[in-house]
Coordinates of C-alpha atoms and ligand atoms in Angstrom, one line a residue:
X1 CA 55.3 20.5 11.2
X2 CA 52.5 21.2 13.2
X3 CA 50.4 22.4 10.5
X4 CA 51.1 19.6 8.4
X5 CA 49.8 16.8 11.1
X6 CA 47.0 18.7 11.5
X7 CA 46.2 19.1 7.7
X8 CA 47.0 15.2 7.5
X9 CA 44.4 14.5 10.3
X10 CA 41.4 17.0 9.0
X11 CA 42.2 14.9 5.7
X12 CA 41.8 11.5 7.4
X13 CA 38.7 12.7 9.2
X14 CA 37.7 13.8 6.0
X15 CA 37.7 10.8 3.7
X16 CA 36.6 8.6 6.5
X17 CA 33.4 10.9 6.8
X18 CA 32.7 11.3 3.1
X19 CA 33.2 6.8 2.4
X20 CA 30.8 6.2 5.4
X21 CA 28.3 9.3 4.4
X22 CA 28.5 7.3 1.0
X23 CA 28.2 3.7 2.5
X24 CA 25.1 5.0 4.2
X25 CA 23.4 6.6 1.4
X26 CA 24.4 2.9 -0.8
X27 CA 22.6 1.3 1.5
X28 CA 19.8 3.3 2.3
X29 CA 18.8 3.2 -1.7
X30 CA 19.5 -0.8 -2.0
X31 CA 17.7 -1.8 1.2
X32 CA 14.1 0.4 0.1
X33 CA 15.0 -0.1 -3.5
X34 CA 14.7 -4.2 -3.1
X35 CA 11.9 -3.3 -0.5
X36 CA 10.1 -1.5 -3.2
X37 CA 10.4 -4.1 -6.0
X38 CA 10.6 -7.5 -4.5
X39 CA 6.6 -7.7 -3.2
X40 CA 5.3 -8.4 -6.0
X41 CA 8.1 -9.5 -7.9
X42 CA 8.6 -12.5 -4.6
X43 CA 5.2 -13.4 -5.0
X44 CA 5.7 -13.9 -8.8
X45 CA 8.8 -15.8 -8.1
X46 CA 7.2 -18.4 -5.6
X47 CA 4.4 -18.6 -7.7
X48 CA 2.2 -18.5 -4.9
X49 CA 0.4 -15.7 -2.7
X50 CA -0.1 -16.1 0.9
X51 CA -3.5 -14.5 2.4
X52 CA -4.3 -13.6 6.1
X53 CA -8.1 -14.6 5.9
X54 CA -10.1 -15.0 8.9
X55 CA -11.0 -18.0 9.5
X56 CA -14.4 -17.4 12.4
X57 CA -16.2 -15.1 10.2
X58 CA -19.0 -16.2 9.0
X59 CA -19.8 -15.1 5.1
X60 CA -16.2 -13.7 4.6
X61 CA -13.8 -16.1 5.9
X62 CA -14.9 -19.3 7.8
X63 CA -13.6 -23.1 8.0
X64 CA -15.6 -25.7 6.4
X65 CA -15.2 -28.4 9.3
X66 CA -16.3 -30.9 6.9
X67 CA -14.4 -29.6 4.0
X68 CA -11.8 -28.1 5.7
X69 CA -11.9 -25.2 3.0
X70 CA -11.8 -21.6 3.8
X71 CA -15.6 -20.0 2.6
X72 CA -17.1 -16.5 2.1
X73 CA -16.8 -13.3 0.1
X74 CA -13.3 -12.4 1.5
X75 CA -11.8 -15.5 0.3
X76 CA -13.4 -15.2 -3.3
X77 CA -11.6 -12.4 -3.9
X78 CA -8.4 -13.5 -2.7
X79 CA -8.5 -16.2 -5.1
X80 CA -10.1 -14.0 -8.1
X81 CA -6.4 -12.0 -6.6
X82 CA -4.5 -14.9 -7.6
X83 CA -6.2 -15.3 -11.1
X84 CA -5.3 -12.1 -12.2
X85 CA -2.0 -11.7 -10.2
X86 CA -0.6 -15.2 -11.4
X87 CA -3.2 -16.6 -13.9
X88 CA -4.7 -19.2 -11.3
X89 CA -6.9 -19.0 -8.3
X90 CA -5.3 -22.4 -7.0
X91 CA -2.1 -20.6 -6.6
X92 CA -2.8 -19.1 -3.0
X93 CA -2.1 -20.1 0.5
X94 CA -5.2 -18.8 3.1
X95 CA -3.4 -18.6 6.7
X96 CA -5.6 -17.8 9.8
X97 CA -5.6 -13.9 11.0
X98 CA -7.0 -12.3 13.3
X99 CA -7.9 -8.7 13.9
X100 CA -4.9 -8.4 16.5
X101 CA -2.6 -10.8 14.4
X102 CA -3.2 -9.5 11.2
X103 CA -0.8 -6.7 11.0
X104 CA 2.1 -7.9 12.9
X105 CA 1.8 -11.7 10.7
X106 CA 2.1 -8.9 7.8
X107 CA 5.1 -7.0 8.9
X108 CA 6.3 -10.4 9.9
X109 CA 6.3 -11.4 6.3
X110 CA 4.0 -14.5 7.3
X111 CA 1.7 -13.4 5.1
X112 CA 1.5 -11.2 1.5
X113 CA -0.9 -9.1 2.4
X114 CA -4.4 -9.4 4.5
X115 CA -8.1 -10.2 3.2
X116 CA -9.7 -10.1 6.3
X117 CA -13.1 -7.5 6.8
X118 CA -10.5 -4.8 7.7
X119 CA -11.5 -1.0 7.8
X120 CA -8.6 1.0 6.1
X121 CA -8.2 4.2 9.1
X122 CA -5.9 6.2 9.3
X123 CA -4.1 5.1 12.3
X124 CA -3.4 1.7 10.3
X125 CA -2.0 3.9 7.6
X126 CA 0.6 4.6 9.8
X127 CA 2.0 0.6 9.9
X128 CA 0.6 -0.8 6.3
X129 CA -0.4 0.8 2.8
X130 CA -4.5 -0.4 1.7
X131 CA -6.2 -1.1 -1.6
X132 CA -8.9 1.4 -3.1
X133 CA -12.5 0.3 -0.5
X134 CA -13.8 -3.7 -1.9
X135 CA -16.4 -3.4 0.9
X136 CA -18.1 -1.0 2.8
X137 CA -19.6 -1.4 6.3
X138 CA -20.7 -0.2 9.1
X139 CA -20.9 -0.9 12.7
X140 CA -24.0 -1.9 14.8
X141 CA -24.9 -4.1 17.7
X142 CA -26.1 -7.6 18.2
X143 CA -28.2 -8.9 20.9
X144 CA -30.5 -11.3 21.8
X145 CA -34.2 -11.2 20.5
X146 CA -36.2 -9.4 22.9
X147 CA -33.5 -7.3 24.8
X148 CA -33.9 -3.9 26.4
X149 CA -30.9 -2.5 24.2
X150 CA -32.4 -1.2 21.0
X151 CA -29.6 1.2 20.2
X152 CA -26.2 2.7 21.4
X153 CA -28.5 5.0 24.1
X154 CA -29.4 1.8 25.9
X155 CA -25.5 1.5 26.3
X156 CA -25.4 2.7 29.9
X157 CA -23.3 2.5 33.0
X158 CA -24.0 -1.0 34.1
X159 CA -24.1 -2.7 30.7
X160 CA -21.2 -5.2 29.2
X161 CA -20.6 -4.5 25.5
X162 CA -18.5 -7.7 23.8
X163 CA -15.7 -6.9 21.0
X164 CA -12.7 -8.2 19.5
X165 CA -9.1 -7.2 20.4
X166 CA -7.7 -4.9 17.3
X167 CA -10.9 -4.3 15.7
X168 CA -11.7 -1.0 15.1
X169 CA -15.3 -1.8 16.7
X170 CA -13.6 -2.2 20.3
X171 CA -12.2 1.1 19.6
X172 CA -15.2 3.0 18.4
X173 CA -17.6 1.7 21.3
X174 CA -15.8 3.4 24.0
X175 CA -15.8 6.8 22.3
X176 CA -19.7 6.2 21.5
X177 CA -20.8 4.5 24.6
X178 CA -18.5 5.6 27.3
X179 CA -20.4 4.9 30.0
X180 CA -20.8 1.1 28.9
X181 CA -18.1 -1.4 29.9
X182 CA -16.2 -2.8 27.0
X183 CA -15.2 -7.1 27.4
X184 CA -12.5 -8.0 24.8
X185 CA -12.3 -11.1 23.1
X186 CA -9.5 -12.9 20.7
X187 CA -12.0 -13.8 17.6
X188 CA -14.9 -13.3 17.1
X189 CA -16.1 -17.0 17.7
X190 CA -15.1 -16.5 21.4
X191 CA -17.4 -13.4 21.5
X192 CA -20.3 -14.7 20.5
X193 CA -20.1 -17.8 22.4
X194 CA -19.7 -15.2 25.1
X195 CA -23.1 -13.3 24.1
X196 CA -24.9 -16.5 23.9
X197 CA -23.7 -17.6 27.3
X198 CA -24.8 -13.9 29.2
X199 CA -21.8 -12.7 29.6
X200 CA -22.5 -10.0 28.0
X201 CA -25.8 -7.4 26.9
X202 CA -24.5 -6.9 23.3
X203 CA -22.1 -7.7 20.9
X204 CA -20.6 -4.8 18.5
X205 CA -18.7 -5.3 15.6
X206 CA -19.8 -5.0 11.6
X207 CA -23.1 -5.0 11.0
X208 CA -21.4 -7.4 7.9
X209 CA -20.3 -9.9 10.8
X210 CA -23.0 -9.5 12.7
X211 CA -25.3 -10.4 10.1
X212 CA -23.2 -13.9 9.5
X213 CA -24.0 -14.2 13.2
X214 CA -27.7 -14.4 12.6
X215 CA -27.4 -16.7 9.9
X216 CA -26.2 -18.9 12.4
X217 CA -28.4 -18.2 15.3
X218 CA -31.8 -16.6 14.5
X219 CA -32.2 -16.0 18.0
X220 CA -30.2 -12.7 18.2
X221 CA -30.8 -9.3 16.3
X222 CA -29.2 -6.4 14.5
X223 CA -30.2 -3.0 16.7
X224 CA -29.3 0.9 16.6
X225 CA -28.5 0.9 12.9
X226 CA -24.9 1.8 11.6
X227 CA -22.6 4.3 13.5
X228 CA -19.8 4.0 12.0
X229 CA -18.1 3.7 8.2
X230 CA -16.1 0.8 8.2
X231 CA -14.9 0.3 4.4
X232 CA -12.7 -2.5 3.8
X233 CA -9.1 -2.4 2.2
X234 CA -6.6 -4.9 1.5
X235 CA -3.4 -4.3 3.2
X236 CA -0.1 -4.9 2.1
X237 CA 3.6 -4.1 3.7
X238 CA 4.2 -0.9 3.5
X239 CA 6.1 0.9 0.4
X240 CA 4.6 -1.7 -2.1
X241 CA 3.0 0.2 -4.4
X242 CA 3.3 -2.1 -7.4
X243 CA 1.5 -4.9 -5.5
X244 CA -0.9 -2.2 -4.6
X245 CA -1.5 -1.4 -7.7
X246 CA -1.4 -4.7 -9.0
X247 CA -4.5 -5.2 -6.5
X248 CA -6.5 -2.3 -7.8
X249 CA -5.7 -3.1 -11.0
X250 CA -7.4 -6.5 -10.4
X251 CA -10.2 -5.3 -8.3
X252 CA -11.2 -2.9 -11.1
X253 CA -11.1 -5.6 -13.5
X254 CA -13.7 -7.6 -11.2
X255 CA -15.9 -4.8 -10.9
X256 CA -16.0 -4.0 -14.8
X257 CA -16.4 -7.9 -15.4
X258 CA -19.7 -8.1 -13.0
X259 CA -17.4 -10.9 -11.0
X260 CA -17.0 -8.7 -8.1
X261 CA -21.1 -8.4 -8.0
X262 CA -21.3 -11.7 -8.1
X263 CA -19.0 -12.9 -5.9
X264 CA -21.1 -10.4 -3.6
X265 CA -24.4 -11.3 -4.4
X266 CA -23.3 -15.2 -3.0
X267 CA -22.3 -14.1 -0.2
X268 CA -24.0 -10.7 1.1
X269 CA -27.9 -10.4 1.1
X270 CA -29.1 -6.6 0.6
X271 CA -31.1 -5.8 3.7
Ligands
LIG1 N1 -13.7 -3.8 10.2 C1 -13.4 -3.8 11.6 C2 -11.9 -3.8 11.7 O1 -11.2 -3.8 10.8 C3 -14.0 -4.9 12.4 C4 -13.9 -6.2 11.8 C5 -12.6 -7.0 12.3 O2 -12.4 -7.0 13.5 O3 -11.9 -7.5 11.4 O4 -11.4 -3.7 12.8

């Protein structure tokens, strides 16, 4: 008698283990499987992709105020994206990013994936998946015409360096300059309307950004050179590959087509 209850229970325990082990491992597979195949698949279905562009940036993604259009070399490719991805650059949505937005809007499922002068690294690896490089550059300092600071040795104890939360610029300064205190700002607008009211000896970031910078006030300089590689990736949710590829697959087709060089030659001077 004995025996028998406890076979009966052992069996119990048994097939209640092995339908939930099997429940699990249903799930599991449906929930990546539709995770895998819907990115791209979604975006064909609404017709439409959504883009995190920045929308301060001077040369890659700034707002017209008198258009109220989205302009610069980040934004032409998103739409040459939308060409190849769904046969027409009209069918795209720009939504405003910035460097600390742009990843949580993108796990959010705000946006389809970002466009937005961001460095692939390996610690974003960790929380997105990138395209091949569409850009490379490199960061430097900005300052006034006529400063002391020439280069990152000028970056003492004593001196304010200006950068924008979640760039990889705020980051890199305080390994290179350590000395140097760091001010951190929500876009790159504020920044630089921080620079130009003293608040601040430099301002570090792309030498890309920096250069848009310039264009807009001829009264501050690039100085130091390029410290850093900084080369630009699209990001996507993570486990996308077939949007990822999908991207590549379109950026290689703008490169072969001489597209991608002009898009670049608008928008970036060679220096
Ligand atoms: N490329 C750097 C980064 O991804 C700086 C530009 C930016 O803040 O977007 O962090």
């Amino acid at each position: 008698m004995f025996k028998s209850k406890a076979s009966k229970i052992t069996g119990i325990l048994l097939l209640s283990a092995s339908m939930l082990l099997s429940a699990c491992g249903k799930s599991d597979k449906e929930t990546s499987g539709t995770a895998a195949k819907n990115a791209l698949e979604q975006i064909k279905e609404k017709d439409k992709i959504v883009v995190g562009v920045k929308y301060d940036t001077r040369l890659f993604g700034l707002k017209n105020p008198s258009s109220g259009e989205v302009e610069g070399f980040d934004i032409d490719i998103s739409k040459e994206l939308a060409k190849d991805i769904l046969g027409d650059e009209k069918k795209i949505e720009f939504k405003e990013v910035t460097s600390k937005t742009r990843i949580p809007m993108l796990n959010n499922g705000d946006i389809d994936m970002i466009v937005a002068t961001m460095t692939i690294s390996e610690e974003r690896k960790k929380e997105v998946d990138f395209s091949d490089v569409y850009f490379q550059a490199g960061q430097s300092l900005l300052v006034k015409k006529g400063s002391p600071i020439k280069g990152l040795e000028d970056l003492k104890k004593g001196t304010k360096v200006l950068a924008v939360k979640g760039s990889t610029s705020a980051v890199n300064i305080r390994e290179k300059a350590p000395e140097t205190t760091v001010l951190e700002f929500e876009n790159y607008t504020e920044a630089f309307t921080a620079l130009k009211s003293g608040q601040g000896d430099a301002l570090t970031t792309d030498d890309s950004i920096l250069y848009g910078m310039v264009d807009q006030d001829s009264n501050y300089e690039l100085v130091g050179g390029t410290f850093t590689d900084e080369p630009y990736g699209i990001a996507v949710k993570k486990g996308n590959k077939e949007l990822v590829d999908a991207i590549n697959s379109a950026l290689k087709k703008m490169k072969d087509s001489g597209k991608y060089d002009e898009i670049k030659n608008k928008w970036i001077k060679s220096n």
